[in-house]
Amino acid sequence: MTDSQNSSKIYRIAVLAGDGIGPEVMSEAVRVLDKVSADSDFSVSYDERLVGGAALDVTQVPLPPDTLAACEAADAILFGSVGGPKWESLPPDLQPERGALLPLRKHFGLFANLRPSVCFPSLTHASPVKQSAVEGGFNVLCVRELTGGLYFGTPKGIEIRDGEEVAIDTMVYSKSEIARIAHVAFTAAMGRGKKLTSIDKANVLQNGILWRRTVEEVAKDYPEVELKHLYVDNAAMQLIVRPKDFDVVLAENLFGDILSDEMAMIAGSLGMLASASLGAGKGDGLYFGMYEPSGGSAPDIAGQGIANPSAQILSVAMMLRYSFGEHAAADRIEGAVRKAIDEGFRTGDIFRGREAETKVGTVAFGDAVLERL
Ligand code: IPM
Ligand code: MG
């Protein structure tokens, strides 16, 4: 464990860099946090632990007990990414995603996943959709339910029925689970554009019926928020055609998983998007949370020093905001990333060979952010 600076407020952060590009982008995020905390009246301590494939290689399990204990002792978890081809053929429960990421979410009750999909005006040309649809940029917050639905419902498994294998996943949501994530989404909408689009499949799924009815009920507490409902298939289409019309998008676990990747790509790159996974609040507006890039471990580019560290750096900003209430420090980081982008610094994922663009690697992008803090 390493401590930085001396001051009264010390935030303890469990750092789980994981696999693939995780360690590379995490180093940049930690450098940025070091600099910001050095200039602030708080300090941070890091407890770095193994997780995912990196933990499997050393301890034969993806979430070792000491890693979980470090997370329990921490004020927040800063997570990189887990998984990769090396561990894909292990028994399912040992695989990094199922054996580490999902248990962490469940263990800490991190039911609210906030995924801000922000397309900077200076980066609209990196978006794969029609320029007219993204011109001027956009800012959509995806609020994804994270501890229910098909991911965790039981019964779950593969069994033999009538002599053949049958796979079973169960989509189950209680009314209280729907209501609490709806409150998160409405509260977020109140602090933004006051528009909420709730996603479901109420024309087919029982879950959709209860989801829609519950969201309608919760909406009564937020009369200022304009609520709309979209079926998930229609939403997937509308988000591509008119992303600028959306403000907050609320979805259950699997729909949110899919739509948040779609939104990330429409914004330009998965490498830009941070996320916060929050549990029940502590009552003071702050949350225990796990902060991670929305993209994955990107094994295809891991170890080459070319990954975009923005999502990891911006995850630090979300941590400062939601777990520590350090809004000024969070603003500084978000401002510096934006400035680096505005001034043309581009990792490969967002580089389009334009005149004003400078192609840089992971560390050089981190440098550019540090210089603009
Ligand atoms: C995500 C990821 C995870 C998920 C995987 C890695 C289990 O896709 O965080 O979006 O499906 O939740
Ligand atoms: Mg996903």
CSV table of C-alpha atoms and ligand atoms in Angstrom, one decimal:
chain,number,residue,atom,x,y,z
A,1,MET,CA,0.0,0.0,0.0
A,2,THR,CA,1.3,3.4,-0.9
A,3,ASP,CA,0.1,6.7,0.6
A,4,SER,CA,0.4,10.0,-1.1
A,5,GLN,CA,0.4,13.4,0.6
A,6,ASN,CA,-0.5,14.3,4.1
A,7,SER,CA,-3.9,15.7,5.0
A,8,SER,CA,-6.8,14.7,7.2
A,9,LYS,CA,-9.1,13.3,4.5
A,10,ILE,CA,-7.7,10.0,3.2
A,11,TYR,CA,-9.7,8.0,0.7
A,12,ARG,CA,-8.8,4.3,0.6
A,13,ILE,CA,-9.1,2.9,-2.9
A,14,ALA,CA,-8.9,-0.7,-3.9
A,15,VAL,CA,-7.2,-0.8,-7.3
A,16,LEU,CA,-8.1,-3.8,-9.4
A,17,ALA,CA,-6.4,-3.3,-12.8
A,18,GLY,CA,-7.2,-6.9,-14.0
A,19,ASP,CA,-6.5,-8.0,-17.5
A,20,GLY,CA,-5.9,-6.9,-21.1
A,21,ILE,CA,-5.5,-3.1,-21.3
A,22,GLY,CA,-6.6,-2.8,-17.7
A,23,PRO,CA,-3.1,-2.3,-16.2
A,24,GLU,CA,-2.0,0.2,-18.9
A,25,VAL,CA,-5.0,2.4,-18.6
A,26,MET,CA,-5.0,2.1,-14.8
A,27,SER,CA,-1.5,3.5,-14.6
A,28,GLU,CA,-2.6,6.6,-16.4
A,29,ALA,CA,-5.7,7.0,-14.2
A,30,VAL,CA,-3.6,6.7,-11.0
A,31,ARG,CA,-1.1,9.2,-12.3
A,32,VAL,CA,-3.9,11.7,-12.8
A,33,LEU,CA,-5.4,11.0,-9.4
A,34,ASP,CA,-2.0,11.4,-7.8
A,35,LYS,CA,-1.6,14.8,-9.3
A,36,VAL,CA,-5.1,16.0,-8.5
A,37,SER,CA,-4.9,14.8,-4.9
A,38,ALA,CA,-1.5,16.4,-4.4
A,39,ASP,CA,-3.1,19.8,-5.2
A,40,SER,CA,-6.2,19.1,-3.0
A,41,ASP,CA,-7.0,18.9,0.7
A,42,PHE,CA,-7.5,15.2,0.5
A,43,SER,CA,-5.1,12.3,-0.1
A,44,VAL,CA,-5.6,8.8,-1.4
A,45,SER,CA,-4.2,5.4,-0.5
A,46,TYR,CA,-4.1,2.6,-3.0
A,47,ASP,CA,-4.5,-1.1,-2.2
A,48,GLU,CA,-3.6,-2.9,-5.5
A,49,ARG,CA,-5.0,-6.4,-5.8
A,50,LEU,CA,-5.2,-9.1,-8.4
A,51,VAL,CA,-8.5,-9.9,-10.1
A,52,GLY,CA,-9.8,-11.8,-13.1
A,53,GLY,CA,-7.3,-13.7,-15.3
A,54,ALA,CA,-4.4,-12.0,-13.6
A,55,ALA,CA,-5.6,-13.6,-10.3
A,56,LEU,CA,-6.4,-16.9,-11.9
A,57,ASP,CA,-2.8,-17.2,-13.2
A,58,VAL,CA,-1.4,-16.7,-9.7
A,59,THR,CA,-4.0,-18.1,-7.3
A,60,GLN,CA,-6.3,-20.3,-9.4
A,61,VAL,CA,-9.3,-18.2,-8.6
A,62,PRO,CA,-10.6,-15.0,-10.3
A,63,LEU,CA,-11.6,-13.2,-7.1
A,64,PRO,CA,-9.1,-14.2,-4.3
A,65,PRO,CA,-10.2,-13.7,-0.7
A,66,ASP,CA,-7.6,-11.0,-0.1
A,67,THR,CA,-8.9,-9.0,-3.1
A,68,LEU,CA,-12.4,-9.1,-1.7
A,69,ALA,CA,-11.2,-8.2,1.8
A,70,ALA,CA,-9.3,-5.2,0.3
A,71,CYS,CA,-12.5,-4.0,-1.4
A,72,GLU,CA,-14.4,-4.4,1.8
A,73,ALA,CA,-11.9,-2.3,3.6
A,74,ALA,CA,-11.8,0.4,0.9
A,75,ASP,CA,-14.0,3.5,0.4
A,76,ALA,CA,-14.3,2.7,-3.3
A,77,ILE,CA,-13.1,0.3,-5.9
A,78,LEU,CA,-11.3,1.4,-9.0
A,79,PHE,CA,-11.6,-1.4,-11.5
A,80,GLY,CA,-9.9,-1.9,-14.9
A,81,SER,CA,-11.2,-4.8,-16.9
A,82,VAL,CA,-11.2,-8.6,-16.8
A,83,GLY,CA,-11.2,-11.5,-19.3
A,84,GLY,CA,-9.4,-12.6,-22.4
A,85,PRO,CA,-9.0,-15.6,-24.7
A,86,LYS,CA,-6.6,-17.3,-22.3
A,87,TRP,CA,-9.3,-17.9,-19.7
A,88,GLU,CA,-12.3,-18.4,-22.0
A,89,SER,CA,-12.1,-22.2,-22.0
A,90,LEU,CA,-12.1,-22.5,-18.2
A,91,PRO,CA,-15.2,-23.8,-16.5
A,92,PRO,CA,-17.8,-21.0,-16.6
A,93,ASP,CA,-17.8,-20.2,-12.9
A,94,LEU,CA,-14.0,-19.7,-13.0
A,95,GLN,CA,-14.0,-17.4,-15.9
A,96,PRO,CA,-13.1,-13.8,-15.0
A,97,GLU,CA,-16.4,-12.2,-15.9
A,98,ARG,CA,-18.6,-14.7,-14.1
A,99,GLY,CA,-16.1,-15.4,-11.3
A,100,ALA,CA,-15.0,-11.9,-10.5
A,101,LEU,CA,-16.9,-9.0,-12.0
A,102,LEU,CA,-20.5,-10.3,-11.4
A,103,PRO,CA,-19.8,-11.5,-7.8
A,104,LEU,CA,-18.3,-8.1,-7.0
A,105,ARG,CA,-21.4,-6.4,-8.2
A,106,LYS,CA,-23.6,-8.7,-6.3
A,107,HIS,CA,-21.5,-8.8,-3.1
A,108,PHE,CA,-21.6,-5.1,-2.7
A,109,GLY,CA,-25.2,-4.7,-3.9
A,110,LEU,CA,-24.1,-2.3,-6.7
A,111,PHE,CA,-27.5,-2.2,-8.4
A,112,ALA,CA,-27.2,1.2,-10.1
A,113,ASN,CA,-24.9,1.4,-13.1
A,114,LEU,CA,-24.4,4.9,-14.5
A,115,ARG,CA,-22.9,5.0,-17.9
A,116,PRO,CA,-22.6,8.6,-19.3
A,117,SER,CA,-22.3,8.5,-23.1
A,118,VAL,CA,-20.8,11.8,-23.9
A,119,CYS,CA,-19.9,12.8,-27.5
A,120,PHE,CA,-17.7,15.9,-27.4
A,121,PRO,CA,-18.4,18.4,-30.1
A,122,SER,CA,-14.8,18.1,-31.2
A,123,LEU,CA,-15.1,14.3,-31.6
A,124,THR,CA,-18.4,14.0,-33.6
A,125,HIS,CA,-16.5,12.9,-36.7
A,126,ALA,CA,-15.3,9.8,-34.8
A,127,SER,CA,-18.9,8.6,-34.5
A,128,PRO,CA,-19.9,5.9,-37.1
A,129,VAL,CA,-23.4,7.4,-37.5
A,130,LYS,CA,-24.5,10.2,-39.8
A,131,GLN,CA,-22.9,13.5,-38.9
A,132,SER,CA,-26.2,15.3,-38.9
A,133,ALA,CA,-27.4,13.0,-36.1
A,134,VAL,CA,-24.5,13.8,-33.8
A,135,GLU,CA,-23.5,17.3,-34.9
A,136,GLY,CA,-22.8,19.5,-31.8
A,137,GLY,CA,-22.2,16.4,-29.7
A,138,PHE,CA,-24.6,14.8,-27.2
A,139,ASN,CA,-24.7,13.7,-23.6
A,140,VAL,CA,-26.9,10.7,-22.7
A,141,LEU,CA,-26.8,9.0,-19.3
A,142,CYS,CA,-27.6,5.3,-19.4
A,143,VAL,CA,-28.9,4.1,-16.0
A,144,ARG,CA,-28.6,0.3,-16.1
A,145,GLU,CA,-30.0,-2.0,-13.4
A,146,LEU,CA,-27.0,-4.2,-12.4
A,147,THR,CA,-27.8,-6.9,-9.9
A,148,GLY,CA,-31.1,-8.4,-11.2
A,149,GLY,CA,-32.7,-9.8,-14.3
A,150,LEU,CA,-31.3,-12.6,-16.5
A,151,TYR,CA,-27.8,-12.1,-15.1
A,152,PHE,CA,-28.6,-13.4,-11.6
A,153,GLY,CA,-32.1,-14.9,-11.7
A,154,THR,CA,-32.6,-18.5,-10.8
A,155,PRO,CA,-33.1,-21.3,-11.9
A,156,LYS,CA,-30.0,-21.0,-14.1
A,157,GLY,CA,-28.0,-23.7,-15.7
A,158,ILE,CA,-27.7,-26.3,-18.4
A,159,GLU,CA,-29.5,-29.6,-17.7
A,160,ILE,CA,-30.7,-32.6,-19.6
A,161,ARG,CA,-34.4,-32.7,-20.5
A,162,ASP,CA,-35.8,-35.5,-22.7
A,163,GLY,CA,-32.4,-36.6,-23.5
A,164,GLU,CA,-31.0,-33.3,-24.7
A,165,GLU,CA,-29.2,-30.3,-23.2
A,166,VAL,CA,-31.4,-27.4,-22.2
A,167,ALA,CA,-30.1,-24.0,-21.1
A,168,ILE,CA,-32.1,-22.0,-18.6
A,169,ASP,CA,-31.8,-18.4,-17.6
A,170,THR,CA,-34.5,-16.7,-15.6
A,171,MET,CA,-35.5,-13.1,-15.9
A,172,VAL,CA,-36.9,-12.0,-12.6
A,173,TYR,CA,-37.4,-8.6,-11.1
A,174,SER,CA,-39.2,-7.6,-7.9
A,175,LYS,CA,-41.2,-4.4,-7.8
A,176,SER,CA,-38.8,-3.0,-5.2
A,177,GLU,CA,-35.8,-3.7,-7.5
A,178,ILE,CA,-37.5,-1.8,-10.3
A,179,ALA,CA,-38.6,1.0,-8.1
A,180,ARG,CA,-35.1,1.7,-6.6
A,181,ILE,CA,-33.4,1.9,-10.0
A,182,ALA,CA,-36.2,4.0,-11.3
A,183,HIS,CA,-35.6,6.5,-8.4
A,184,VAL,CA,-31.9,6.6,-9.3
A,185,ALA,CA,-32.8,7.4,-12.9
A,186,PHE,CA,-35.5,10.0,-12.1
A,187,THR,CA,-33.1,11.7,-9.6
A,188,ALA,CA,-30.4,11.8,-12.3
A,189,ALA,CA,-32.9,13.3,-14.7
A,190,MET,CA,-33.9,16.0,-12.3
A,191,GLY,CA,-30.2,17.1,-12.2
A,192,ARG,CA,-30.0,17.1,-16.0
A,193,GLY,CA,-32.4,17.7,-18.8
A,194,LYS,CA,-35.5,16.3,-17.0
A,195,LYS,CA,-36.2,13.7,-19.7
A,196,LEU,CA,-36.4,10.0,-19.0
A,197,THR,CA,-36.8,7.2,-21.5
A,198,SER,CA,-37.6,3.9,-19.9
A,199,ILE,CA,-36.8,0.8,-21.9
A,200,ASP,CA,-38.7,-2.5,-21.7
A,201,LYS,CA,-40.3,-5.2,-23.8
A,202,ALA,CA,-43.8,-4.9,-22.3
A,203,ASN,CA,-45.3,-6.2,-25.5
A,204,VAL,CA,-43.8,-9.7,-24.9
A,205,LEU,CA,-42.3,-10.0,-21.4
A,206,GLN,CA,-44.1,-10.1,-18.0
A,207,ASN,CA,-41.0,-8.3,-16.7
A,208,GLY,CA,-41.8,-5.5,-19.1
A,209,ILE,CA,-45.3,-5.2,-17.8
A,210,LEU,CA,-44.2,-4.8,-14.2
A,211,TRP,CA,-41.3,-2.6,-15.2
A,212,ARG,CA,-43.5,-0.1,-17.1
A,213,ARG,CA,-46.2,0.0,-14.4
A,214,THR,CA,-43.6,0.5,-11.6
A,215,VAL,CA,-41.8,3.2,-13.5
A,216,GLU,CA,-45.1,5.0,-14.0
A,217,GLU,CA,-45.8,4.8,-10.3
A,218,VAL,CA,-42.3,6.2,-9.4
A,219,ALA,CA,-42.8,8.9,-12.0
A,220,LYS,CA,-45.5,10.5,-9.7
A,221,ASP,CA,-42.8,11.5,-7.3
A,222,TYR,CA,-41.0,13.5,-10.1
A,223,PRO,CA,-43.8,15.4,-11.9
A,224,GLU,CA,-41.2,17.7,-13.6
A,225,VAL,CA,-39.6,14.8,-15.5
A,226,GLU,CA,-41.0,14.0,-18.9
A,227,LEU,CA,-41.3,10.2,-19.1
A,228,LYS,CA,-41.4,8.2,-22.2
A,229,HIS,CA,-41.4,4.4,-22.7
A,230,LEU,CA,-39.7,2.6,-25.6
A,231,TYR,CA,-39.6,-1.1,-26.5
A,232,VAL,CA,-36.0,-2.1,-26.5
A,233,ASP,CA,-35.8,-3.0,-30.2
A,234,ASN,CA,-37.2,0.4,-31.1
A,235,ALA,CA,-34.8,2.1,-28.7
A,236,ALA,CA,-31.9,0.4,-30.3
A,237,MET,CA,-33.0,2.0,-33.6
A,238,GLN,CA,-34.0,5.4,-32.2
A,239,LEU,CA,-30.7,5.9,-30.4
A,240,ILE,CA,-28.8,5.6,-33.7
A,241,VAL,CA,-31.1,7.9,-35.6
A,242,ARG,CA,-31.5,10.7,-33.0
A,243,PRO,CA,-29.1,10.3,-30.0
A,244,LYS,CA,-29.4,14.0,-29.3
A,245,ASP,CA,-33.1,13.7,-28.3
A,246,PHE,CA,-32.2,11.5,-25.3
A,247,ASP,CA,-31.3,12.6,-21.8
A,248,VAL,CA,-31.5,9.7,-19.3
A,249,VAL,CA,-32.2,6.2,-20.5
A,250,LEU,CA,-33.3,3.6,-17.9
A,251,ALA,CA,-33.0,-0.1,-18.7
A,252,GLU,CA,-32.9,-3.4,-17.0
A,253,ASN,CA,-29.6,-5.3,-16.8
A,254,LEU,CA,-29.3,-7.1,-20.2
A,255,PHE,CA,-31.0,-4.3,-22.2
A,256,GLY,CA,-28.7,-1.8,-20.5
A,257,ASP,CA,-25.7,-3.9,-21.3
A,258,ILE,CA,-26.5,-3.9,-24.9
A,259,LEU,CA,-27.7,-0.3,-25.3
A,260,SER,CA,-24.8,1.1,-23.4
A,261,ASP,CA,-22.3,-0.4,-25.8
A,262,GLU,CA,-24.3,0.9,-28.6
A,263,MET,CA,-24.4,4.4,-27.1
A,264,ALA,CA,-20.6,4.3,-26.5
A,265,MET,CA,-20.0,3.5,-30.1
A,266,ILE,CA,-22.3,6.2,-31.3
A,267,ALA,CA,-20.4,8.6,-29.1
A,268,GLY,CA,-17.2,7.7,-30.9
A,269,SER,CA,-15.4,4.9,-29.0
A,270,LEU,CA,-15.8,2.5,-26.2
A,271,GLY,CA,-12.5,3.8,-25.0
A,272,MET,CA,-14.1,7.1,-23.9
A,273,LEU,CA,-16.8,6.0,-21.6
A,274,ALA,CA,-16.6,5.7,-17.8
A,275,SER,CA,-19.0,4.1,-15.5
A,276,ALA,CA,-20.1,4.0,-11.9
A,277,SER,CA,-21.7,1.1,-10.2
A,278,LEU,CA,-23.3,2.3,-7.0
A,279,GLY,CA,-25.0,0.6,-4.1
A,280,ALA,CA,-27.5,2.1,-1.7
A,281,GLY,CA,-26.5,5.6,-0.6
A,282,LYS,CA,-25.0,6.4,2.8
A,283,GLY,CA,-27.6,9.1,3.3
A,284,ASP,CA,-25.1,11.9,2.7
A,285,GLY,CA,-25.4,11.9,-1.1
A,286,LEU,CA,-22.4,9.6,-1.3
A,287,TYR,CA,-22.2,6.0,-2.3
A,288,PHE,CA,-19.9,3.0,-2.1
A,289,GLY,CA,-19.1,2.3,-5.6
A,290,MET,CA,-17.0,0.5,-8.2
A,291,TYR,CA,-15.7,2.5,-11.1
A,292,GLU,CA,-14.7,1.1,-14.4
A,293,PRO,CA,-14.5,1.7,-18.1
A,294,SER,CA,-17.6,0.6,-20.0
A,295,GLY,CA,-15.5,-1.1,-22.6
A,296,GLY,CA,-13.7,-4.4,-22.0
A,297,SER,CA,-10.2,-5.7,-21.6
A,298,ALA,CA,-9.6,-5.3,-25.4
A,299,PRO,CA,-7.1,-8.3,-25.6
A,300,ASP,CA,-6.5,-7.5,-29.2
A,301,ILE,CA,-4.6,-4.3,-28.4
A,302,ALA,CA,-3.4,-5.1,-24.9
A,303,GLY,CA,0.3,-4.5,-24.1
A,304,GLN,CA,0.9,-2.3,-27.1
A,305,GLY,CA,0.6,1.0,-25.3
A,306,ILE,CA,-2.0,2.2,-27.7
A,307,ALA,CA,-5.2,1.9,-25.6
A,308,ASN,CA,-7.3,5.0,-24.9
A,309,PRO,CA,-7.0,5.7,-21.1
A,310,SER,CA,-9.9,8.2,-21.1
A,311,ALA,CA,-12.6,5.9,-19.8
A,312,GLN,CA,-10.4,4.8,-16.9
A,313,ILE,CA,-9.4,8.4,-16.1
A,314,LEU,CA,-13.0,9.6,-16.3
A,315,SER,CA,-14.0,6.7,-14.0
A,316,VAL,CA,-11.7,8.3,-11.4
A,317,ALA,CA,-13.7,11.5,-11.9
A,318,MET,CA,-16.9,9.6,-11.3
A,319,MET,CA,-15.4,8.1,-8.1
A,320,LEU,CA,-14.4,11.5,-6.8
A,321,ARG,CA,-18.0,12.7,-7.4
A,322,TYR,CA,-20.1,9.8,-6.2
A,323,SER,CA,-18.0,8.2,-3.5
A,324,PHE,CA,-16.1,11.2,-2.1
A,325,GLY,CA,-18.1,14.2,-3.0
A,326,GLU,CA,-14.9,15.9,-4.4
A,327,HIS,CA,-16.7,17.7,-7.2
A,328,ALA,CA,-14.0,20.3,-7.9
A,329,ALA,CA,-11.4,17.6,-8.4
A,330,ALA,CA,-13.8,15.6,-10.6
A,331,ASP,CA,-14.4,18.8,-12.7
A,332,ARG,CA,-10.7,19.3,-13.1
A,333,ILE,CA,-10.2,15.8,-14.5
A,334,GLU,CA,-13.1,15.9,-16.8
A,335,GLY,CA,-12.0,19.3,-18.0
A,336,ALA,CA,-8.5,18.1,-18.7
A,337,VAL,CA,-9.6,15.1,-20.7
A,338,ARG,CA,-11.9,17.3,-22.7
A,339,LYS,CA,-9.2,19.8,-23.3
A,340,ALA,CA,-6.8,17.1,-24.5
A,341,ILE,CA,-9.4,15.9,-26.9
A,342,ASP,CA,-10.3,19.4,-28.1
A,343,GLU,CA,-6.6,20.1,-28.7
A,344,GLY,CA,-6.4,17.1,-31.0
A,345,PHE,CA,-4.7,14.4,-28.9
A,346,ARG,CA,-6.0,11.1,-30.2
A,347,THR,CA,-5.4,7.5,-29.4
A,348,GLY,CA,-5.8,5.1,-32.3
A,349,ASP,CA,-9.5,4.4,-31.6
A,350,ILE,CA,-10.5,8.0,-32.1
A,351,PHE,CA,-7.8,9.1,-34.6
A,352,ARG,CA,-9.2,9.8,-38.0
A,353,GLY,CA,-6.1,11.3,-39.6
A,354,ARG,CA,-7.5,14.9,-39.7
A,355,GLU,CA,-5.1,17.8,-39.8
A,356,ALA,CA,-5.6,19.0,-36.3
A,357,GLU,CA,-5.2,15.5,-34.8
A,358,THR,CA,-2.1,14.2,-33.1
A,359,LYS,CA,-1.9,10.4,-32.8
A,360,VAL,CA,-0.6,9.4,-29.4
A,361,GLY,CA,-0.2,6.3,-27.3
A,362,THR,CA,-1.6,5.6,-23.8
A,363,VAL,CA,1.1,7.2,-21.8
A,364,ALA,CA,1.4,10.3,-24.1
A,365,PHE,CA,-2.4,10.8,-23.8
A,366,GLY,CA,-2.0,10.5,-20.0
A,367,ASP,CA,0.7,13.2,-20.2
A,368,ALA,CA,-1.5,15.4,-22.3
A,369,VAL,CA,-4.3,15.1,-19.6
A,370,LEU,CA,-1.8,15.7,-16.8
A,371,GLU,CA,-0.5,18.9,-18.5
A,372,ARG,CA,-4.0,20.2,-18.7
A,373,LEU,CA,-5.2,19.6,-15.2
B,1,IPM,C1,-20.3,-4.8,-19.0
B,1,IPM,C2,-19.7,-6.1,-19.5
B,1,IPM,C3,-20.1,-7.2,-18.5
B,1,IPM,C4,-21.6,-7.2,-18.4
B,1,IPM,C5,-19.5,-8.5,-18.8
B,1,IPM,C6,-18.0,-8.5,-18.9
B,1,IPM,C7,-19.9,-9.6,-17.8
B,1,IPM,O1,-20.2,-6.4,-20.7
B,1,IPM,O2,-19.9,-4.3,-17.9
B,1,IPM,O3,-21.0,-4.2,-19.7
B,1,IPM,O4,-22.2,-7.9,-19.2
B,1,IPM,O5,-22.2,-6.6,-17.5
B,2,MG,MG,-21.3,-4.8,-21.6
